[in-house]
């Protein structure tokens, strides 16, 4: 069911440019692109939350680091995507490493609180970058080039890139989940003590998963900056992380395809509600509450 | 920095820390006793402040608004417990996150609909609107001292309740090992309901007494929630004593760090850059403190017994 829904929603993103062209509406394309980018972020978070069972509320930090990597590299005159994308991912991974190591030390629910706190720390750090607009952020002077060409400045090309990266991300995450590494993560979620007794280094395996998810989050942040042409601390707001987490949970948390479906689905629901009323968030809040209570009733 | 300024900042830090303690106390117990993640706890603080504004406008008196806001927070906590939190006990953390994040969106957007998105303010009661002289020609607002006194009084009551009543004893036992407590015949569900409602009241009360000295806006609960989480992690989940120590530590680190860092940056950077980077860097100090504590004492500074 989830898989069919995920496939249908992905197909929707693929045909979105055609619909946008038919309707003469560029906004539709940009919505589809941003849904795809958000889905990449959600898929990366799913590895930590679903597969490893570690509830993280700090994922917005990686998006922000990826975004700021574009801005900072552009400031140095380096606006080649083939360079800035790997740098964005590396920078996010380098932040994920020590913060995840510390968060993993706080047992159980502590992980949520500590990832949230480090996310907030990154948020304040971004606000301190006076040379890059401080709290207000800064627009990008120009879109990064792709191997010297100005291809990414075309919305359709960027949309295609986002879709390719999303598909690659879902496939890679699924393969990872089915691999020995993924099985160790899931087993550690079920019973870390037993797995440790079997000779696996649970903390190390989890740390690797967190760092990989951070790097992929950096890629999503890179895409966000390129799409919006603007970078600001708002990307690192904890509500962004909360929204991503909610998307993963709505997708069932168990599979990358589910996380993708949750991300695209929630983005569309939010858009639909905000088209009806300016207070659409109330509807989203009620929906989340009802879904949670409904899930509890079913399992009770 | 002069000694007088240092004193002012220490007082500010103590005041922030005590407010944080009122918010974190309920959070740490709910989390420690029932293992429930309550992201919506910051909402109680925000709603407390709005309740104070609404009640003050309605009754025309700050002193009437304060108990009314606390009572409203208690009632809301009890209602939410019946409708939502009761079902979250024993549920997975993901469902708890989903439900409480939904509550945040509902409450913030609801407040935005009723009161509008612009920040509100609440006038101080005239009796506390003045300042008192400190040495060195500095003056300190009476209201902030009153906040310190009120929060200390509540903290003392809470300490009495936790350390010297039967319910408090059960709470401490629950924080150490809830299943055994339940096996001994204690109704842990009722204990949880009590802690949740009381915690909501404490956070609402904190919001109400903070209302005259902060900008009252729908998002105000979020940043406070994160600080309260830091306090819970620093103090050790389930430990009210730990939360008290950690809250003061966080409050003092934030305000003193801000002042000292500002002075240091002014020496190192030009004034405009220092003004810009100072507050943001100072905001990071708390999280560095948390990182240090996690590295050396992952269970927190004063963990609940049996949780070391």
Coordinates of C-alpha atoms in Angstrom, one line a residue:
Chain A
X1 CA 0.0 0.0 0.0
X2 CA 2.7 2.4 1.0
X3 CA 4.8 1.4 -1.9
X4 CA 1.9 2.0 -4.4
X5 CA 1.2 5.4 -2.8
X6 CA 4.9 6.3 -2.9
X7 CA 5.1 5.3 -6.6
X8 CA 1.9 7.3 -7.4
X9 CA 3.2 10.4 -5.6
X10 CA 6.6 10.2 -7.3
X11 CA 4.8 9.8 -10.7
X12 CA 2.8 13.0 -9.7
X13 CA 6.1 14.9 -9.3
X14 CA 7.4 13.5 -12.7
X15 CA 4.3 14.8 -14.6
X16 CA 4.1 18.0 -12.6
X17 CA 6.2 20.0 -15.2
X18 CA 3.8 18.9 -17.9
X19 CA 0.8 20.0 -15.8
X20 CA 2.6 23.3 -15.0
X21 CA 3.2 23.9 -18.7
X22 CA -0.4 23.0 -19.7
X23 CA -1.8 25.3 -17.0
X24 CA 0.8 28.0 -17.7
X25 CA 1.6 28.0 -14.0
X26 CA 5.3 28.1 -13.0
X27 CA 4.3 28.0 -9.3
X28 CA 3.2 24.4 -9.7
X29 CA 6.6 23.3 -10.9
X30 CA 8.4 25.1 -8.1
X31 CA 6.0 23.4 -5.6
X32 CA 6.8 20.0 -7.1
X33 CA 10.6 20.7 -7.0
X34 CA 10.4 21.8 -3.3
X35 CA 8.3 18.7 -2.5
X36 CA 11.0 16.5 -4.1
X37 CA 13.7 18.3 -2.1
X38 CA 11.8 17.9 1.1
X39 CA 11.4 14.3 0.3
X40 CA 15.1 13.8 0.0
X41 CA 15.5 15.3 3.5
X42 CA 12.8 13.1 4.9
X43 CA 14.3 10.0 3.3
X44 CA 17.7 10.8 4.8
X45 CA 16.1 11.3 8.2
X46 CA 14.2 8.0 7.9
X47 CA 17.5 6.1 8.1
X48 CA 18.1 7.5 11.6
X49 CA 14.5 7.5 12.9
X50 CA 13.0 4.5 11.2
X51 CA 15.8 2.0 10.6
X52 CA 18.0 2.9 13.6
X53 CA 15.0 3.8 15.8
X54 CA 16.7 7.1 17.0
X55 CA 14.2 9.9 17.1
X56 CA 16.1 13.0 15.9
X57 CA 14.7 16.5 16.0
X58 CA 17.9 18.1 14.8
X59 CA 17.9 17.3 11.1
X60 CA 17.3 21.0 10.1
X61 CA 20.9 21.7 11.0
X62 CA 22.2 19.5 8.1
X63 CA 19.8 21.3 5.7
X64 CA 21.1 24.6 6.9
X65 CA 24.7 23.6 6.7
X66 CA 24.2 22.4 3.1
X67 CA 22.5 25.7 2.3
X68 CA 25.2 27.8 3.8
X69 CA 27.8 25.8 2.0
X70 CA 26.4 27.1 -1.3
X71 CA 26.3 30.7 0.0
X72 CA 29.8 30.7 1.5
X73 CA 31.4 28.9 -1.5
X74 CA 29.7 31.4 -3.8
X75 CA 31.2 34.2 -1.7
X76 CA 34.6 32.8 -2.4
X77 CA 33.8 32.7 -6.1
X78 CA 33.3 29.0 -6.2
X79 CA 29.9 28.3 -7.7
X80 CA 30.4 25.0 -9.4
X81 CA 27.8 22.4 -8.4
X82 CA 30.3 19.5 -8.9
X83 CA 32.3 21.1 -6.1
X84 CA 29.8 22.7 -3.8
X85 CA 27.5 19.7 -3.5
X86 CA 30.2 17.3 -2.2
X87 CA 31.4 20.1 0.1
X88 CA 27.9 20.7 1.4
X89 CA 27.5 17.0 2.2
X90 CA 31.0 16.8 3.8
X91 CA 30.3 19.8 5.9
X92 CA 27.0 18.4 7.1
X93 CA 28.7 15.0 7.9
X94 CA 31.4 16.8 9.8
X95 CA 28.8 18.5 12.0
X96 CA 26.8 15.2 12.4
X97 CA 29.8 13.3 13.6
X98 CA 30.5 15.0 17.0
X99 CA 27.0 16.0 17.7
X100 CA 25.6 12.6 17.0
X101 CA 28.3 11.0 19.1
X102 CA 27.2 13.2 22.0
X103 CA 23.5 12.6 21.4
X104 CA 24.0 8.9 21.4
X105 CA 25.4 9.1 24.9
X106 CA 22.1 10.5 26.2
X107 CA 20.1 7.3 26.4
X108 CA 16.6 6.8 25.1
X109 CA 14.5 9.9 24.8
X110 CA 17.5 12.0 25.6
X111 CA 18.5 11.6 21.9
X112 CA 15.5 13.7 20.9
X113 CA 16.4 16.5 23.3
X114 CA 20.1 16.6 22.5
X115 CA 19.6 16.6 18.7
X116 CA 17.1 19.3 19.2
X117 CA 19.5 21.3 21.3
X118 CA 22.4 20.9 18.8
X119 CA 20.0 21.9 16.0
X120 CA 19.2 25.1 17.9
X121 CA 22.9 25.7 18.5
X122 CA 23.4 25.5 14.7
X123 CA 20.5 27.9 14.3
X124 CA 22.1 30.5 16.5
X125 CA 25.5 29.9 14.8
X126 CA 23.9 30.7 11.4
X127 CA 22.4 33.9 12.9
X128 CA 25.9 34.9 14.1
X129 CA 27.3 34.8 10.5
X130 CA 27.3 38.6 10.2
X131 CA 29.1 38.5 6.8
X132 CA 26.3 36.3 5.4
X133 CA 23.3 38.4 6.5
X134 CA 23.1 37.3 10.2
X135 CA 19.5 36.6 11.2
X136 CA 18.1 38.0 7.9
X137 CA 20.1 35.6 5.6
X138 CA 21.2 36.6 2.1
X139 CA 20.3 35.9 -1.5
X140 CA 22.6 34.0 -3.8
X141 CA 24.2 36.2 -6.5
X142 CA 23.8 33.5 -9.1
X143 CA 22.8 29.9 -9.4
X144 CA 25.7 27.4 -9.2
X145 CA 26.9 26.2 -12.6
X146 CA 26.9 22.5 -13.5
X147 CA 30.2 21.6 -15.1
X148 CA 30.4 25.1 -16.3
X149 CA 27.0 25.3 -17.8
X150 CA 24.1 27.5 -16.5
X151 CA 21.7 24.5 -16.7
X152 CA 20.6 24.6 -13.1
X153 CA 19.2 28.1 -13.5
X154 CA 16.4 26.5 -15.6
X155 CA 13.6 25.3 -13.2
X156 CA 13.0 22.3 -15.3
X157 CA 16.6 21.1 -15.2
X158 CA 16.7 21.7 -11.4
X159 CA 13.4 19.7 -11.0
X160 CA 15.0 16.8 -13.0
X161 CA 18.1 16.9 -10.8
X162 CA 16.0 16.8 -7.7
X163 CA 13.9 13.9 -9.0
X164 CA 17.1 12.0 -10.0
X165 CA 18.6 12.6 -6.6
X166 CA 15.4 11.6 -4.8
X167 CA 15.1 8.4 -6.8
X168 CA 18.7 7.6 -6.2
X169 CA 18.3 8.4 -2.5
X170 CA 15.3 6.1 -2.1
X171 CA 16.9 3.3 -3.9
X172 CA 20.2 3.7 -2.0
X173 CA 18.4 3.9 1.4
X174 CA 16.3 0.8 0.6
X175 CA 19.4 -1.1 -0.4
X176 CA 21.2 0.1 2.8
X177 CA 18.2 -1.0 4.8
X178 CA 18.2 -4.5 3.3
X179 CA 22.0 -4.8 3.8
X180 CA 23.8 -6.3 6.7
X181 CA 24.4 -2.8 8.0
X182 CA 20.7 -2.1 7.9
X183 CA 19.9 -5.4 9.7
X184 CA 22.3 -4.6 12.4
X185 CA 20.7 -1.1 12.9
X186 CA 17.2 -2.7 13.1
X187 CA 18.4 -5.4 15.5
X188 CA 20.0 -2.7 17.7
X189 CA 16.7 -0.9 17.7
X190 CA 15.0 -4.1 19.0
X191 CA 17.6 -5.1 21.6
X192 CA 20.9 -3.2 21.8
X193 CA 22.2 -5.2 24.8
X194 CA 21.8 -8.5 23.0
X195 CA 23.4 -7.2 19.8
X196 CA 26.3 -5.8 21.9
X197 CA 26.7 -9.3 23.5
X198 CA 26.9 -10.8 20.0
X199 CA 30.0 -8.6 19.4
X200 CA 28.5 -5.8 17.4
X201 CA 29.6 -2.2 18.1
X202 CA 26.1 -0.7 18.4
X203 CA 27.2 2.8 19.1
X204 CA 29.6 2.9 16.1
X205 CA 27.0 1.5 13.7
X206 CA 24.5 4.0 14.9
X207 CA 27.0 6.8 14.6
X208 CA 27.8 5.8 11.0
X209 CA 24.0 5.9 10.2
X210 CA 23.7 9.4 11.7
X211 CA 26.7 10.7 9.8
X212 CA 25.4 9.3 6.5
X213 CA 21.9 10.8 7.1
X214 CA 23.6 14.1 7.9
X215 CA 25.5 14.1 4.7
X216 CA 22.3 13.3 2.7
X217 CA 20.5 16.1 4.6
X218 CA 23.3 18.4 3.5
X219 CA 22.6 17.5 -0.1
X220 CA 18.9 18.4 0.4
X221 CA 19.9 21.7 1.9
X222 CA 22.2 22.4 -1.0
X223 CA 19.2 21.8 -3.4
X224 CA 17.0 24.1 -1.2
X225 CA 19.5 26.9 -1.5
X226 CA 19.9 26.5 -5.3
X227 CA 16.1 26.3 -5.8
X228 CA 15.1 29.3 -3.6
X229 CA 18.2 31.4 -4.4
X230 CA 18.2 32.5 -0.8
X231 CA 19.9 31.2 2.4
X232 CA 18.8 32.2 5.9
X233 CA 18.8 30.7 9.4
X234 CA 15.0 30.0 8.9
X235 CA 16.1 26.7 7.3
X236 CA 17.6 25.7 10.6
X237 CA 14.5 26.4 12.7
X238 CA 13.5 23.5 14.9
X239 CA 10.0 23.5 13.4
X240 CA 11.6 22.5 10.0
X241 CA 13.2 19.5 11.8
X242 CA 9.8 18.7 13.5
X243 CA 8.0 18.9 10.1
X244 CA 10.5 16.4 8.6
X245 CA 10.2 14.1 11.5
X246 CA 6.4 14.2 11.2
X247 CA 6.7 13.4 7.5
X248 CA 8.8 10.3 8.3
X249 CA 6.3 9.2 10.9
X250 CA 3.3 9.8 8.7
X251 CA 5.0 7.6 6.1
X252 CA 5.1 4.8 8.7
X253 CA 8.8 5.3 9.5
X254 CA 9.6 1.8 8.3
X255 CA 10.8 2.4 4.7
X256 CA 12.5 5.1 2.7
X257 CA 9.6 5.0 0.2
X258 CA 7.2 5.7 3.0
X259 CA 9.2 8.7 4.1
X260 CA 9.1 10.0 0.6
X261 CA 5.3 9.5 0.4
X262 CA 4.9 11.2 3.8
X263 CA 7.0 14.2 2.6
X264 CA 5.2 14.7 -0.7
X265 CA 1.8 13.9 0.9
X266 CA 2.2 16.4 3.8
X267 CA 3.5 19.1 1.4
X268 CA 0.5 18.7 -0.8
X269 CA -1.9 18.7 2.2
X270 CA -0.3 21.8 3.6
X271 CA -0.6 23.6 0.2
X272 CA -4.2 22.5 -0.2
X273 CA -5.1 23.7 3.3
X274 CA -3.3 27.1 2.9
X275 CA -5.2 27.6 -0.3
X276 CA -8.5 27.3 1.7
X277 CA -7.5 29.4 4.7
X278 CA -4.6 31.4 6.0
X279 CA -4.8 29.4 9.2
X280 CA -4.2 26.1 7.4
X281 CA -1.7 25.0 10.1
X282 CA -4.6 24.4 12.5
X283 CA -5.8 21.8 10.1
X284 CA -2.4 20.2 9.8
X285 CA -2.1 20.1 13.6
X286 CA -5.5 18.5 14.0
X287 CA -4.6 16.0 11.4
X288 CA -1.4 15.0 13.1
X289 CA -3.2 14.7 16.4
X290 CA -5.9 12.5 15.0
X291 CA -3.5 10.3 13.1
X292 CA -1.5 9.7 16.3
X293 CA -4.5 9.0 18.4
X294 CA -6.0 6.8 15.7
X295 CA -2.7 4.8 15.5
X296 CA -2.8 4.4 19.3
X297 CA -6.4 3.2 19.3
X298 CA -5.6 0.6 16.7
X299 CA -2.6 -0.8 18.6
X300 CA -4.3 -0.6 22.0
Chain B
X1 CA 32.8 44.8 33.3
X2 CA 32.1 46.6 36.6
X3 CA 31.0 44.7 39.8
X4 CA 27.6 46.4 39.6
X5 CA 27.0 45.2 36.1
X6 CA 28.1 41.7 37.1
X7 CA 25.5 41.8 39.9
X8 CA 22.8 42.9 37.5
X9 CA 23.6 40.1 35.1
X10 CA 23.8 37.5 37.9
X11 CA 20.4 38.6 39.0
X12 CA 19.1 38.3 35.4
X13 CA 20.6 34.9 35.2
X14 CA 19.1 33.7 38.4
X15 CA 15.7 35.0 37.2
X16 CA 15.9 33.3 33.9
X17 CA 17.1 30.1 35.6
X18 CA 14.2 30.0 38.0
X19 CA 11.7 30.5 35.3
X20 CA 13.3 27.7 33.3
X21 CA 13.1 25.5 36.4
X22 CA 9.3 26.1 36.7
X23 CA 9.0 25.0 33.1
X24 CA 11.5 22.1 33.2
X25 CA 10.1 20.7 36.5
X26 CA 7.0 19.3 34.9
X27 CA 8.8 18.2 31.8
X28 CA 11.5 16.2 33.7
X29 CA 8.9 14.4 35.9
X30 CA 6.6 13.5 33.0
X31 CA 9.5 12.3 31.1
X32 CA 11.2 10.6 34.0
X33 CA 8.2 8.9 35.5
X34 CA 6.2 8.0 32.4
X35 CA 8.8 8.1 29.6
X36 CA 6.5 10.5 27.6
X37 CA 8.1 13.0 25.3
X38 CA 6.0 16.2 25.6
X39 CA 7.0 18.6 22.8
X40 CA 3.8 20.6 23.7
X41 CA 5.1 21.6 27.1
X42 CA 6.4 25.0 25.7
X43 CA 2.8 25.6 24.5
X44 CA 1.7 25.7 28.2
X45 CA 4.2 28.4 28.9
X46 CA 3.0 30.4 25.9
X47 CA -0.7 29.9 26.8
X48 CA 0.0 30.9 30.4
X49 CA 1.3 34.3 29.1
X50 CA -1.7 34.8 26.8
X51 CA -4.1 33.7 29.6
X52 CA -2.5 36.4 31.8
X53 CA -3.0 39.0 29.1
X54 CA -6.6 38.0 28.5
X55 CA -7.4 37.8 32.2
X56 CA -5.7 41.1 33.0
X57 CA -7.7 42.7 30.2
X58 CA -10.9 41.1 31.5
X59 CA -10.5 41.8 35.2
X60 CA -8.4 44.9 34.9
X61 CA -6.0 43.6 37.5
X62 CA -2.7 41.8 37.2
X63 CA -3.1 40.3 40.7
X64 CA -6.4 38.7 39.7
X65 CA -5.0 37.6 36.3
X66 CA -2.1 35.6 37.9
X67 CA -4.1 33.0 39.8
X68 CA -6.7 32.9 37.0
X69 CA -3.9 32.1 34.4
X70 CA -2.5 29.4 36.7
X71 CA -6.0 27.9 37.2
X72 CA -6.6 28.0 33.4
X73 CA -3.3 26.3 32.8
X74 CA -4.1 23.6 35.3
X75 CA -7.5 23.0 33.7
X76 CA -6.0 22.9 30.2
X77 CA -3.4 20.4 31.5
X78 CA -6.1 18.2 33.0
X79 CA -8.2 18.3 29.8
X80 CA -5.3 17.5 27.6
X81 CA -4.3 14.7 29.9
X82 CA -7.8 13.2 29.6
X83 CA -8.0 13.7 25.8
X84 CA -4.5 13.1 24.6
X85 CA -1.7 12.3 27.1
X86 CA -3.5 9.5 28.8
X87 CA -3.3 7.6 25.6
X88 CA 0.4 8.4 25.0
X89 CA 1.6 6.5 28.1
X90 CA 3.3 3.4 26.9
X91 CA 3.0 4.4 23.3
X92 CA 6.0 4.6 21.0
X93 CA 8.0 7.9 21.0
X94 CA 7.1 8.4 17.4
X95 CA 3.4 8.6 18.2
X96 CA 4.1 10.9 21.1
X97 CA 6.1 13.2 18.8
X98 CA 3.4 13.2 16.2
X99 CA 0.6 14.0 18.7
X100 CA 2.4 16.7 20.6
X101 CA 3.8 18.3 17.5
X102 CA 0.2 18.4 16.3
X103 CA -0.8 20.1 19.5
X104 CA 1.9 22.7 19.0
X105 CA 0.6 23.6 15.5
X106 CA -3.0 23.7 16.8
X107 CA -2.2 25.9 19.8
X108 CA 0.1 28.3 18.0
X109 CA -2.2 28.8 15.1
X110 CA -5.2 29.0 17.4
X111 CA -3.6 31.8 19.4
X112 CA -2.6 33.5 16.1
X113 CA -6.3 33.4 15.1
X114 CA -7.6 34.8 18.4
X115 CA -4.9 37.3 19.4
X116 CA -3.3 38.0 16.0
X117 CA 0.3 37.4 15.0
X118 CA 1.8 40.6 16.4
X119 CA 3.6 40.4 19.8
X120 CA 1.6 41.6 22.8
X121 CA 2.8 43.1 26.0
X122 CA 1.4 43.1 29.5
X123 CA 1.8 46.1 31.8
X124 CA 3.6 45.5 35.1
X125 CA 1.4 45.9 38.2
X126 CA 2.0 49.5 39.5
X127 CA 3.2 48.3 42.9
X128 CA 6.2 46.5 41.3
X129 CA 6.9 48.9 38.4
X130 CA 9.7 50.8 40.1
X131 CA 13.4 50.1 40.4
X132 CA 15.7 49.6 43.5
X133 CA 19.2 51.1 43.7
X134 CA 22.1 48.8 43.6
X135 CA 25.6 50.0 44.4
X136 CA 27.6 51.9 41.8
X137 CA 24.5 54.0 40.7
X138 CA 22.9 51.1 39.0
X139 CA 19.2 50.3 39.5
X140 CA 17.4 47.0 39.2
X141 CA 13.7 46.6 38.3
X142 CA 11.6 45.5 41.3
X143 CA 9.4 43.3 39.1
X144 CA 12.4 41.1 38.2
X145 CA 13.2 40.6 41.9
X146 CA 9.5 39.8 42.5
X147 CA 9.8 37.1 39.7
X148 CA 12.8 35.6 41.5
X149 CA 10.9 35.6 44.8
X150 CA 7.8 34.1 43.4
X151 CA 9.7 31.4 41.5
X152 CA 11.8 30.6 44.6
X153 CA 8.6 30.3 46.7
X154 CA 7.0 27.9 44.1
X155 CA 10.3 25.9 43.9
X156 CA 10.3 25.6 47.7
X157 CA 6.7 24.4 47.8
X158 CA 7.6 21.9 45.0
X159 CA 10.6 20.7 47.0
X160 CA 8.3 20.2 50.1
X161 CA 5.8 18.3 48.0
X162 CA 8.4 16.0 46.4
X163 CA 10.6 15.3 49.4
X164 CA 8.0 15.3 52.3
X165 CA 4.7 14.0 51.1
X166 CA 3.5 10.5 50.2
X167 CA 2.7 11.5 46.6
X168 CA 6.2 13.0 46.3
X169 CA 7.7 9.8 47.5
X170 CA 5.8 7.9 44.9
X171 CA 7.0 10.4 42.3
X172 CA 10.6 9.8 43.2
X173 CA 10.0 6.1 43.2
X174 CA 8.4 6.4 39.8
X175 CA 11.3 8.2 38.4
X176 CA 13.6 5.5 39.5
X177 CA 11.5 2.5 38.5
X178 CA 7.9 2.9 37.4
X179 CA 7.1 -0.8 36.7
X180 CA 8.0 -1.8 40.2
X181 CA 6.0 1.1 41.7
X182 CA 3.0 -0.1 39.7
X183 CA 3.6 -3.7 40.9
X184 CA 3.5 -2.4 44.5
X185 CA -0.1 -1.3 43.9
X186 CA 0.4 2.4 43.2
X187 CA -1.9 3.8 40.5
X188 CA 0.8 5.1 38.3
X189 CA -1.8 6.4 35.8
X190 CA -3.2 8.7 38.4
X191 CA 0.2 9.8 39.5
X192 CA 1.0 10.7 35.9
X193 CA -2.3 12.7 35.5
X194 CA -1.4 14.6 38.6
X195 CA 2.2 15.3 37.4
X196 CA 1.0 16.4 34.0
X197 CA -1.6 18.8 35.2
X198 CA 0.7 20.2 37.9
X199 CA 3.5 20.5 35.4
X200 CA 1.2 22.4 33.0
X201 CA 0.2 24.7 35.8
X202 CA 3.8 25.4 36.7
X203 CA 4.7 26.2 33.1
X204 CA 1.6 28.3 32.7
X205 CA 2.4 30.2 35.9
X206 CA 5.9 30.8 34.6
X207 CA 4.4 32.2 31.4
X208 CA 2.1 34.4 33.4
X209 CA 4.8 35.9 35.6
X210 CA 7.2 36.3 32.7
X211 CA 4.5 38.0 30.6
X212 CA 5.3 41.6 31.7
X213 CA 9.0 41.2 30.8
X214 CA 8.9 39.3 27.5
X215 CA 7.3 39.8 24.1
X216 CA 4.2 37.6 24.1
X217 CA 4.0 35.9 20.7
X218 CA 2.7 32.5 19.5
X219 CA 6.2 31.1 18.9
X220 CA 7.5 32.0 22.4
X221 CA 7.1 28.4 23.6
X222 CA 9.5 26.9 21.2
X223 CA 12.7 28.4 22.3
X224 CA 11.7 27.9 25.9
X225 CA 11.0 24.3 25.3
X226 CA 14.4 23.7 23.8
X227 CA 16.1 25.4 26.9
X228 CA 13.9 23.3 29.2
X229 CA 15.1 20.2 27.3
X230 CA 18.7 21.2 27.9
X231 CA 17.8 21.6 31.5
X232 CA 16.3 18.2 31.7
X233 CA 19.3 16.6 30.0
X234 CA 21.8 18.5 32.1
X235 CA 20.1 17.8 35.4
X236 CA 19.3 14.1 34.6
X237 CA 15.8 13.1 33.5
X238 CA 13.3 12.5 36.3
X239 CA 15.3 14.5 38.8
X240 CA 13.7 17.7 40.1
X241 CA 16.9 18.5 42.1
X242 CA 18.9 18.1 39.0
X243 CA 16.5 20.3 37.1
X244 CA 16.9 23.1 39.7
X245 CA 20.7 23.0 39.6
X246 CA 20.7 22.8 35.8
X247 CA 18.2 25.6 35.3
X248 CA 20.3 28.0 37.4
X249 CA 23.4 26.9 35.6
X250 CA 21.7 27.5 32.2
X251 CA 20.3 30.9 33.2
X252 CA 23.7 32.1 34.6
X253 CA 25.7 30.7 31.7
X254 CA 23.3 32.5 29.2
X255 CA 23.3 35.9 30.8
X256 CA 26.8 36.0 32.3
X257 CA 28.2 34.5 29.1
X258 CA 26.4 37.1 27.1
X259 CA 28.0 39.9 29.1
X260 CA 31.5 38.5 29.2
X261 CA 31.5 37.4 25.6
X262 CA 30.2 40.8 24.5
X263 CA 33.0 42.5 26.4
X264 CA 35.6 40.1 24.9
X265 CA 34.3 40.5 21.4
X266 CA 34.4 44.3 21.7
X267 CA 38.1 44.0 22.3
X268 CA 38.7 41.6 19.4
X269 CA 36.3 42.9 16.8
X270 CA 34.9 46.2 15.6
X271 CA 31.8 47.3 17.6
X272 CA 29.2 46.6 14.9
X273 CA 30.5 43.1 14.2
X274 CA 30.6 42.4 18.0
X275 CA 27.0 43.6 18.4
X276 CA 26.0 41.2 15.7
X277 CA 28.0 38.1 16.6
X278 CA 27.9 38.5 20.4
X279 CA 24.3 37.5 21.2
X280 CA 24.3 34.6 18.7
X281 CA 27.6 33.2 20.0
X282 CA 26.4 33.6 23.6
X283 CA 23.3 31.7 22.7
X284 CA 25.6 28.8 21.7
X285 CA 27.3 28.7 25.1
X286 CA 24.5 26.7 26.8
X287 CA 24.7 24.0 24.1
X288 CA 28.5 23.8 24.5
X289 CA 27.9 23.4 28.3
X290 CA 25.4 20.6 27.5
X291 CA 27.9 18.9 25.2
X292 CA 30.6 19.0 27.9
X293 CA 28.2 17.5 30.5
X294 CA 27.1 14.8 28.1
X295 CA 30.7 13.9 27.3
X296 CA 31.7 13.5 31.0
X297 CA 28.4 12.7 32.8
X298 CA 26.0 11.3 30.2
X299 CA 23.3 10.6 32.9
X300 CA 23.2 14.2 33.9
X301 CA 24.5 16.2 36.9
X302 CA 22.1 14.8 39.6
X303 CA 20.4 11.8 38.0
X304 CA 17.3 10.3 39.7
X305 CA 18.3 7.3 41.9
X306 CA 18.7 4.0 40.1
X307 CA 19.3 5.7 36.8
X308 CA 23.0 6.3 37.0

